[in-house]
């Protein structure tokens, strides 16, 4: 348990971001390469020593206009190749959008979690997006060339093949996630309320669940959905249903967490989703991810803070805050370290 504290704008989140980049995934702040380097410099270099569950490793990332990595001192190519070498989950304040934001945030959560676990999912998602764009192009062109509608069936079939795979992988992922999510959220809330999460076809008023879980059944349902929306799609000039419009519905005791959850409940939901992502990684790969928790404790009552600190044992945790609360101080004194950050440096 590493508690990193300091005043605002001293570099706490910067430090977590630097650690996160070793996952090979994009910065959670969405920063461009040039924003990751110190202003007015040409390059930045990150170095890390870590244990990858088998042996001790070192990795470096050089950030210029691109990010290149080396592993164990040897050049390793683009930093995206590091995916799977160093595993982490990150919770930062913007992840509250997982609950408060639109469906795109929740799809991003599913896509990122699945891409870290399954290279095939990343490929299928790319192929699905291509099929969707081609279908959209056809819908646009057909406004002037109505004979093109005759070829729509071909694109619908590709759309449904890749689309149903994407949907069924997301639903399977949720099946893996659910037990961890229910347990962690149940613990955080002291068993006062129950969290549920469902995959929904579509979002908002129109959202409904798929009745089958297997790819073939989903493909049929998706094909019907697509047929039913043909007129609408032709009118809109794009595809209005499919995995690119789906949502994840998070409820507390049957009520939408987005509409009715308190600040603390929403934060607890978002954190539980993120931590469960880590529990799934551990269950499926046997590797223990590192938890990066940026400003996670604010808005949470003592009971919730206490649960978090006691249920991430066995994890290496980096947790930032402005001032460590008494609960945090007692926890870290048992088994951890306290670092102060000022002016971009650990002091
Ligand atoms: N590319 C950059 N070059 C130099 N400074 C930067 C760069 N990007 C961000 N900063 C500065 O780094 C500072 C620290 O940012 P950081 O987000 O890590 O603070 P923090 O300690 O997490 O603060 P808070 O408690 O408010 O979250 C900010 O003042 C920001 O202006
Ligand atoms: Mg910060």
Short mmCIF file of C-alpha atoms and ligand atoms in Angstrom, two decimals:
data_model
loop_
_atom_site.label_atom_id
_atom_site.label_comp_id
_atom_site.label_asym_id
_atom_site.label_seq_id
_atom_site.Cartn_x
_atom_site.Cartn_y
_atom_site.Cartn_z
CA UNK A 1 0.00 0.00 0.00
CA UNK A 2 1.70 3.11 -1.22
CA UNK A 3 -0.03 6.30 -0.20
CA UNK A 4 1.00 9.28 -2.28
CA UNK A 5 -0.13 12.57 -0.84
CA UNK A 6 0.46 16.23 -1.52
CA UNK A 7 -1.21 19.51 -2.35
CA UNK A 8 -3.10 20.05 -5.59
CA UNK A 9 -1.12 20.22 -8.82
CA UNK A 10 2.05 18.68 -7.38
CA UNK A 11 2.24 15.64 -9.66
CA UNK A 12 0.33 12.83 -7.93
CA UNK A 13 -1.84 11.97 -10.92
CA UNK A 14 1.19 12.42 -13.19
CA UNK A 15 2.95 9.67 -11.25
CA UNK A 16 0.01 7.25 -11.57
CA UNK A 17 -0.25 8.07 -15.27
CA UNK A 18 3.44 7.23 -15.70
CA UNK A 19 2.96 3.84 -14.04
CA UNK A 20 -0.21 3.19 -16.09
CA UNK A 21 1.59 3.75 -19.39
CA UNK A 22 3.53 0.51 -18.77
CA UNK A 23 0.30 -1.43 -19.37
CA UNK A 24 0.84 -0.47 -23.02
CA UNK A 25 -2.65 1.04 -23.10
CA UNK A 26 -3.51 4.63 -23.81
CA UNK A 27 -3.33 7.22 -21.03
CA UNK A 28 -6.56 7.42 -19.04
CA UNK A 29 -6.29 11.18 -19.36
CA UNK A 30 -6.40 10.81 -23.12
CA UNK A 31 -3.20 12.83 -23.37
CA UNK A 32 -1.39 13.12 -26.66
CA UNK A 33 2.32 12.24 -26.80
CA UNK A 34 3.34 15.87 -26.72
CA UNK A 35 1.27 16.45 -23.58
CA UNK A 36 2.99 13.53 -21.87
CA UNK A 37 6.41 15.20 -22.16
CA UNK A 38 7.42 18.16 -20.04
CA UNK A 39 6.51 21.37 -21.85
CA UNK A 40 9.22 22.51 -24.29
CA UNK A 41 11.12 19.24 -24.25
CA UNK A 42 11.67 16.78 -27.10
CA UNK A 43 11.42 13.57 -25.17
CA UNK A 44 10.57 11.94 -21.88
CA UNK A 45 11.79 8.63 -20.52
CA UNK A 46 10.03 6.38 -18.04
CA UNK A 47 11.78 3.46 -16.37
CA UNK A 48 10.27 0.81 -14.18
CA UNK A 49 11.40 -2.31 -12.38
CA UNK A 50 8.62 -4.80 -11.72
CA UNK A 51 7.86 -8.42 -10.98
CA UNK A 52 5.71 -10.03 -13.66
CA UNK A 53 4.56 -13.01 -11.54
CA UNK A 54 7.39 -15.10 -12.94
CA UNK A 55 10.51 -13.00 -12.70
CA UNK A 56 11.93 -9.55 -12.14
CA UNK A 57 11.79 -7.32 -15.19
CA UNK A 58 12.69 -3.84 -16.25
CA UNK A 59 10.94 -1.76 -18.86
CA UNK A 60 11.54 1.67 -20.35
CA UNK A 61 9.31 3.87 -22.44
CA UNK A 62 10.69 6.65 -24.56
CA UNK A 63 8.11 9.28 -25.47
CA UNK A 64 8.91 11.45 -28.46
CA UNK A 65 6.21 11.88 -31.10
CA UNK A 66 5.48 8.22 -30.49
CA UNK A 67 5.99 5.86 -27.60
CA UNK A 68 8.60 3.12 -27.94
CA UNK A 69 9.42 0.56 -25.31
CA UNK A 70 12.27 -1.63 -24.28
CA UNK A 71 11.91 -4.70 -22.12
CA UNK A 72 14.77 -6.09 -20.05
CA UNK A 73 17.00 -3.51 -21.74
CA UNK A 74 16.23 -4.73 -25.28
CA UNK A 75 14.27 -2.69 -27.84
CA UNK A 76 10.69 -3.98 -27.97
CA UNK A 77 8.92 -1.76 -30.49
CA UNK A 78 5.84 0.38 -29.99
CA UNK A 79 4.74 0.65 -26.37
CA UNK A 80 1.40 -0.98 -27.27
CA UNK A 81 3.36 -4.25 -27.51
CA UNK A 82 3.73 -4.12 -23.73
CA UNK A 83 0.05 -5.11 -23.32
CA UNK A 84 -0.05 -8.16 -21.06
CA UNK A 85 3.48 -7.72 -19.64
CA UNK A 86 2.47 -5.40 -16.82
CA UNK A 87 -1.15 -5.49 -15.71
CA UNK A 88 -2.93 -2.75 -13.83
CA UNK A 89 -6.34 -1.29 -13.17
CA UNK A 90 -6.82 2.41 -12.78
CA UNK A 91 -9.53 4.34 -11.03
CA UNK A 92 -9.39 8.10 -11.55
CA UNK A 93 -12.02 10.77 -10.96
CA UNK A 94 -13.02 10.77 -14.64
CA UNK A 95 -14.10 7.14 -14.27
CA UNK A 96 -17.17 8.43 -12.47
CA UNK A 97 -18.39 8.93 -16.04
CA UNK A 98 -18.80 5.16 -16.10
CA UNK A 99 -21.96 5.82 -14.13
CA UNK A 100 -22.74 9.48 -14.79
CA UNK A 101 -21.79 9.63 -18.47
CA UNK A 102 -23.39 8.33 -21.65
CA UNK A 103 -23.36 4.75 -23.01
CA UNK A 104 -20.12 5.37 -24.93
CA UNK A 105 -18.20 5.47 -21.61
CA UNK A 106 -19.56 2.10 -20.61
CA UNK A 107 -18.86 0.55 -24.00
CA UNK A 108 -15.31 1.89 -23.69
CA UNK A 109 -14.99 0.12 -20.34
CA UNK A 110 -16.07 -3.21 -21.87
CA UNK A 111 -13.90 -2.75 -24.95
CA UNK A 112 -10.78 -1.83 -22.99
CA UNK A 113 -11.22 -4.66 -20.50
CA UNK A 114 -11.75 -7.19 -23.29
CA UNK A 115 -8.89 -5.87 -25.44
CA UNK A 116 -6.49 -6.31 -22.52
CA UNK A 117 -7.65 -9.93 -22.14
CA UNK A 118 -8.42 -11.13 -25.68
CA UNK A 119 -6.54 -10.16 -28.82
CA UNK A 120 -9.34 -11.79 -30.89
CA UNK A 121 -11.85 -9.37 -29.47
CA UNK A 122 -9.77 -6.40 -30.58
CA UNK A 123 -9.61 -7.87 -34.10
CA UNK A 124 -13.34 -8.57 -34.26
CA UNK A 125 -14.11 -5.07 -33.03
CA UNK A 126 -12.00 -3.56 -35.80
CA UNK A 127 -13.73 -5.75 -38.39
CA UNK A 128 -17.12 -4.88 -36.99
CA UNK A 129 -16.35 -1.15 -37.15
CA UNK A 130 -15.25 -1.51 -40.76
CA UNK A 131 -18.44 -3.39 -41.70
CA UNK A 132 -20.52 -0.74 -39.96
CA UNK A 133 -18.77 2.11 -41.77
CA UNK A 134 -19.28 0.38 -45.10
CA UNK A 135 -22.96 -0.14 -44.34
CA UNK A 136 -23.27 3.52 -43.36
CA UNK A 137 -21.60 4.61 -46.58
CA UNK A 138 -24.07 2.51 -48.55
CA UNK A 139 -27.01 4.01 -46.68
CA UNK A 140 -25.75 7.48 -47.57
CA UNK A 141 -25.12 6.65 -51.24
CA UNK A 142 -28.50 4.91 -51.54
CA UNK A 143 -30.31 8.19 -50.92
CA UNK A 144 -29.35 9.08 -54.52
CA UNK A 145 -29.04 5.56 -55.96
CA UNK A 146 -31.92 3.56 -54.57
CA UNK A 147 -30.85 0.42 -56.49
CA UNK A 148 -28.03 0.10 -53.93
CA UNK A 149 -30.55 -1.03 -51.31
CA UNK A 150 -30.50 -4.42 -53.06
CA UNK A 151 -26.94 -4.98 -51.80
CA UNK A 152 -27.78 -4.11 -48.20
CA UNK A 153 -28.33 -7.77 -47.25
CA UNK A 154 -24.66 -8.54 -47.86
CA UNK A 155 -23.56 -5.80 -45.47
CA UNK A 156 -26.19 -6.71 -42.93
CA UNK A 157 -24.78 -10.21 -42.83
CA UNK A 158 -21.20 -9.04 -42.19
CA UNK A 159 -22.46 -6.53 -39.64
CA UNK A 160 -24.35 -9.26 -37.79
CA UNK A 161 -21.51 -11.82 -37.91
CA UNK A 162 -18.91 -9.54 -36.31
CA UNK A 163 -21.50 -7.67 -34.26
CA UNK A 164 -22.91 -10.80 -32.64
CA UNK A 165 -19.41 -11.98 -31.72
CA UNK A 166 -18.69 -8.61 -30.08
CA UNK A 167 -21.98 -8.70 -28.18
CA UNK A 168 -21.60 -12.30 -27.01
CA UNK A 169 -18.02 -11.63 -25.78
CA UNK A 170 -19.28 -8.60 -23.86
CA UNK A 171 -22.07 -10.64 -22.30
CA UNK A 172 -19.68 -13.44 -21.38
CA UNK A 173 -17.36 -10.87 -19.84
CA UNK A 174 -20.20 -9.55 -17.72
CA UNK A 175 -20.90 -13.08 -16.51
CA UNK A 176 -17.27 -13.24 -15.31
CA UNK A 177 -17.48 -9.78 -13.76
CA UNK A 178 -20.83 -10.09 -11.98
CA UNK A 179 -19.85 -12.26 -8.97
CA UNK A 180 -16.87 -10.01 -8.15
CA UNK A 181 -18.92 -6.88 -8.67
CA UNK A 182 -21.73 -8.06 -6.43
CA UNK A 183 -19.33 -9.10 -3.71
CA UNK A 184 -17.21 -5.95 -3.79
CA UNK A 185 -20.15 -3.57 -3.99
CA UNK A 186 -22.02 -5.53 -1.33
CA UNK A 187 -19.00 -5.15 0.93
CA UNK A 188 -18.49 -1.45 0.25
CA UNK A 189 -22.11 -0.64 0.99
CA UNK A 190 -22.17 -2.83 4.08
CA UNK A 191 -24.77 -5.03 2.37
CA UNK A 192 -27.28 -2.19 2.36
CA UNK A 193 -27.96 -2.32 -1.34
CA UNK A 194 -27.45 -4.70 -4.20
CA UNK A 195 -25.80 -3.87 -7.50
CA UNK A 196 -26.88 -5.42 -10.79
CA UNK A 197 -25.42 -5.01 -14.22
CA UNK A 198 -27.05 -5.98 -17.51
CA UNK A 199 -26.03 -5.77 -21.12
CA UNK A 200 -28.62 -3.80 -23.06
CA UNK A 201 -29.28 -3.71 -26.78
CA UNK A 202 -29.63 -0.01 -27.43
CA UNK A 203 -29.64 2.71 -24.79
CA UNK A 204 -32.16 4.86 -22.95
CA UNK A 205 -35.90 4.23 -23.47
CA UNK A 206 -35.32 1.67 -26.22
CA UNK A 207 -32.87 -0.50 -24.27
CA UNK A 208 -33.77 -4.17 -23.92
CA UNK A 209 -31.88 -7.35 -23.15
CA UNK A 210 -31.02 -10.11 -25.61
CA UNK A 211 -32.91 -13.31 -24.90
CA UNK A 212 -30.06 -15.60 -26.00
CA UNK A 213 -26.44 -15.68 -24.87
CA UNK A 214 -24.93 -17.81 -27.64
CA UNK A 215 -23.52 -16.10 -30.74
CA UNK A 216 -25.96 -17.84 -33.14
CA UNK A 217 -29.02 -16.73 -31.18
CA UNK A 218 -27.66 -13.20 -30.78
CA UNK A 219 -26.95 -13.07 -34.49
CA UNK A 220 -30.57 -13.88 -35.27
CA UNK A 221 -31.85 -11.26 -32.85
CA UNK A 222 -29.44 -8.67 -34.19
CA UNK A 223 -30.51 -9.43 -37.77
CA UNK A 224 -34.16 -8.93 -36.81
CA UNK A 225 -33.34 -5.71 -35.03
CA UNK A 226 -31.47 -4.46 -38.06
CA UNK A 227 -34.40 -5.35 -40.34
CA UNK A 228 -36.88 -3.63 -38.08
CA UNK A 229 -34.77 -0.44 -38.21
CA UNK A 230 -34.10 -0.42 -41.95
CA UNK A 231 -36.44 2.46 -42.71
CA UNK A 232 -35.04 4.46 -39.82
CA UNK A 233 -31.46 3.72 -40.92
CA UNK A 234 -32.21 4.66 -44.52
CA UNK A 235 -33.71 7.91 -43.33
CA UNK A 236 -30.84 8.69 -40.91
CA UNK A 237 -28.09 7.63 -43.33
CA UNK A 238 -26.38 5.53 -40.65
CA UNK A 239 -26.92 2.37 -38.62
CA UNK A 240 -29.06 3.17 -35.59
CA UNK A 241 -28.87 -0.22 -33.82
CA UNK A 242 -26.04 -2.62 -32.99
CA UNK A 243 -23.12 -3.06 -30.58
CA UNK A 244 -21.92 0.49 -31.33
CA UNK A 245 -25.11 1.81 -29.70
CA UNK A 246 -25.47 -0.67 -26.83
CA UNK A 247 -25.24 0.08 -23.14
CA UNK A 248 -24.48 -1.41 -19.78
CA UNK A 249 -27.25 -0.81 -17.29
CA UNK A 250 -26.06 -0.47 -13.70
CA UNK A 251 -28.75 -0.57 -11.02
CA UNK A 252 -28.85 -0.37 -7.25
CA UNK A 253 -31.75 -2.29 -5.75
CA UNK A 254 -33.44 -2.14 -9.13
CA UNK A 255 -33.06 1.63 -9.61
CA UNK A 256 -30.77 3.24 -12.17
CA UNK A 257 -27.49 4.21 -10.48
CA UNK A 258 -27.12 7.00 -13.01
CA UNK A 259 -30.46 8.64 -12.26
CA UNK A 260 -30.92 7.90 -8.57
CA UNK A 261 -27.51 7.12 -7.04
CA UNK A 262 -25.94 9.50 -4.52
CA UNK A 263 -22.40 10.79 -5.15
CA UNK A 264 -20.91 8.20 -2.81
CA UNK A 265 -23.01 5.42 -4.33
CA UNK A 266 -21.99 6.39 -7.86
CA UNK A 267 -18.34 6.52 -6.85
CA UNK A 268 -18.68 3.12 -5.16
CA UNK A 269 -20.30 1.67 -8.33
CA UNK A 270 -17.57 3.00 -10.61
CA UNK A 271 -14.83 1.81 -8.27
CA UNK A 272 -16.46 -1.62 -7.92
CA UNK A 273 -16.56 -1.99 -11.72
CA UNK A 274 -12.89 -1.04 -11.95
CA UNK A 275 -11.77 -3.31 -9.11
CA UNK A 276 -13.83 -6.18 -10.52
CA UNK A 277 -12.03 -5.67 -13.82
CA UNK A 278 -8.86 -6.46 -11.86
CA UNK A 279 -10.40 -9.49 -10.15
CA UNK A 280 -11.39 -10.86 -13.57
CA UNK A 281 -7.85 -10.33 -14.88
CA UNK A 282 -6.55 -12.27 -11.91
CA UNK A 283 -9.10 -15.08 -12.34
CA UNK A 284 -8.51 -15.48 -16.08
CA UNK A 285 -4.75 -14.94 -16.37
CA UNK A 286 -3.58 -15.95 -12.91
CA UNK A 287 -1.62 -12.68 -12.77
CA UNK A 288 -2.11 -10.09 -10.06
CA UNK A 289 -2.70 -6.60 -11.44
CA UNK A 290 -1.55 -3.45 -9.66
CA UNK A 291 -4.25 -1.03 -8.46
CA UNK A 292 -3.81 2.66 -9.22
CA UNK A 293 -6.39 4.60 -7.24
CA UNK A 294 -6.42 8.32 -7.90
CA UNK A 295 -8.28 10.36 -5.31
CA UNK A 296 -10.58 7.45 -4.61
CA UNK A 297 -11.39 8.19 -0.98
CA UNK A 298 -13.07 11.56 -1.25
CA UNK A 299 -16.85 11.50 -0.81
CA UNK A 300 -16.68 8.06 0.81
CA UNK A 301 -17.67 7.51 4.43
CA UNK A 302 -15.37 5.75 6.91
CA UNK A 303 -17.07 2.37 6.47
CA UNK A 304 -16.59 2.43 2.71
CA UNK A 305 -12.95 3.59 2.99
CA UNK A 306 -12.27 0.87 5.49
CA UNK A 307 -13.74 -1.83 3.23
CA UNK A 308 -11.68 -0.70 0.25
CA UNK A 309 -8.45 -0.76 2.23
CA UNK A 310 -9.15 -4.15 3.70
CA UNK A 311 -10.28 -5.85 0.51
CA UNK A 312 -7.44 -5.02 -1.75
CA UNK A 313 -4.97 -6.94 0.33
CA UNK A 314 -2.66 -9.04 -1.78
CA UNK A 315 -2.69 -6.21 -4.30
CA UNK A 316 0.05 -3.67 -4.71
CA UNK A 317 -1.76 -0.38 -4.46
CA UNK A 318 -0.78 3.17 -5.34
CA UNK A 319 -3.32 5.52 -3.85
CA UNK A 320 -3.27 9.30 -4.05
CA UNK A 321 -4.93 11.85 -1.83
CA UNK A 322 -4.38 15.43 -0.68
CA UNK A 323 -4.29 14.57 2.98
CA UNK A 324 -4.25 10.99 4.19
CA UNK A 325 -7.28 10.29 6.39
CA UNK A 326 -6.76 8.63 9.76
CA UNK A 327 -8.03 5.30 8.36
CA UNK A 328 -5.47 5.49 5.59
CA UNK A 329 -2.67 6.40 7.99
CA UNK A 330 -3.37 3.47 10.26
CA UNK A 331 -3.58 1.11 7.28
CA UNK A 332 -0.40 2.19 5.63
CA UNK A 333 1.53 2.10 8.91
CA UNK A 334 0.69 -1.63 9.15
CA UNK A 335 1.87 -2.57 5.73
CA UNK A 336 2.83 0.26 3.51
CA UNK A 337 4.65 3.41 2.67
CA UNK A 338 3.76 7.05 2.73
CA UNK A 339 5.17 9.43 0.12
CA UNK A 340 4.76 13.14 -0.17
CA UNK A 341 4.81 14.75 -3.61
CA UNK A 342 5.72 18.40 -4.06
CA UNK A 343 6.74 20.26 -7.19
CA UNK A 344 6.76 17.07 -9.25
CA UNK A 345 9.13 15.23 -6.91
CA UNK A 346 8.79 12.64 -4.19
CA UNK A 347 10.12 14.17 -0.97
N1 LIG B 1 3.43 18.28 -20.13
C1 LIG B 1 3.55 18.93 -18.96
N2 LIG B 1 4.69 19.60 -18.68
C2 LIG B 1 4.84 20.26 -17.51
N3 LIG B 1 3.88 20.31 -16.56
C3 LIG B 1 2.73 19.67 -16.78
C4 LIG B 1 2.50 18.94 -17.99
N4 LIG B 1 1.26 18.38 -17.93
C5 LIG B 1 0.74 18.74 -16.76
N5 LIG B 1 1.60 19.52 -16.06
C6 LIG B 1 1.41 20.11 -14.74
O1 LIG B 1 1.59 19.15 -13.76
C7 LIG B 1 0.95 19.60 -12.57
C8 LIG B 1 0.58 18.44 -11.69
O2 LIG B 1 -0.47 17.69 -12.25
P1 LIG B 1 -1.17 16.46 -11.50
O3 LIG B 1 -2.43 16.26 -12.23
O4 LIG B 1 -0.26 15.33 -11.37
O5 LIG B 1 -1.46 17.07 -10.05
P2 LIG B 1 -2.06 16.35 -8.76
O6 LIG B 1 -0.97 16.31 -7.74
O7 LIG B 1 -2.68 15.08 -9.14
O8 LIG B 1 -3.13 17.42 -8.29
P3 LIG B 1 -4.67 17.25 -7.76
O9 LIG B 1 -4.56 17.00 -6.28
O10 LIG B 1 -5.24 18.59 -8.03
O11 LIG B 1 -5.30 16.17 -8.52
C9 LIG B 1 -0.17 20.53 -13.04
O12 LIG B 1 0.00 21.79 -12.47
C10 LIG B 1 0.00 20.62 -14.54
O13 LIG B 1 -0.11 21.93 -14.99
MG1 LIG B 2 -4.68 14.52 -9.38
#
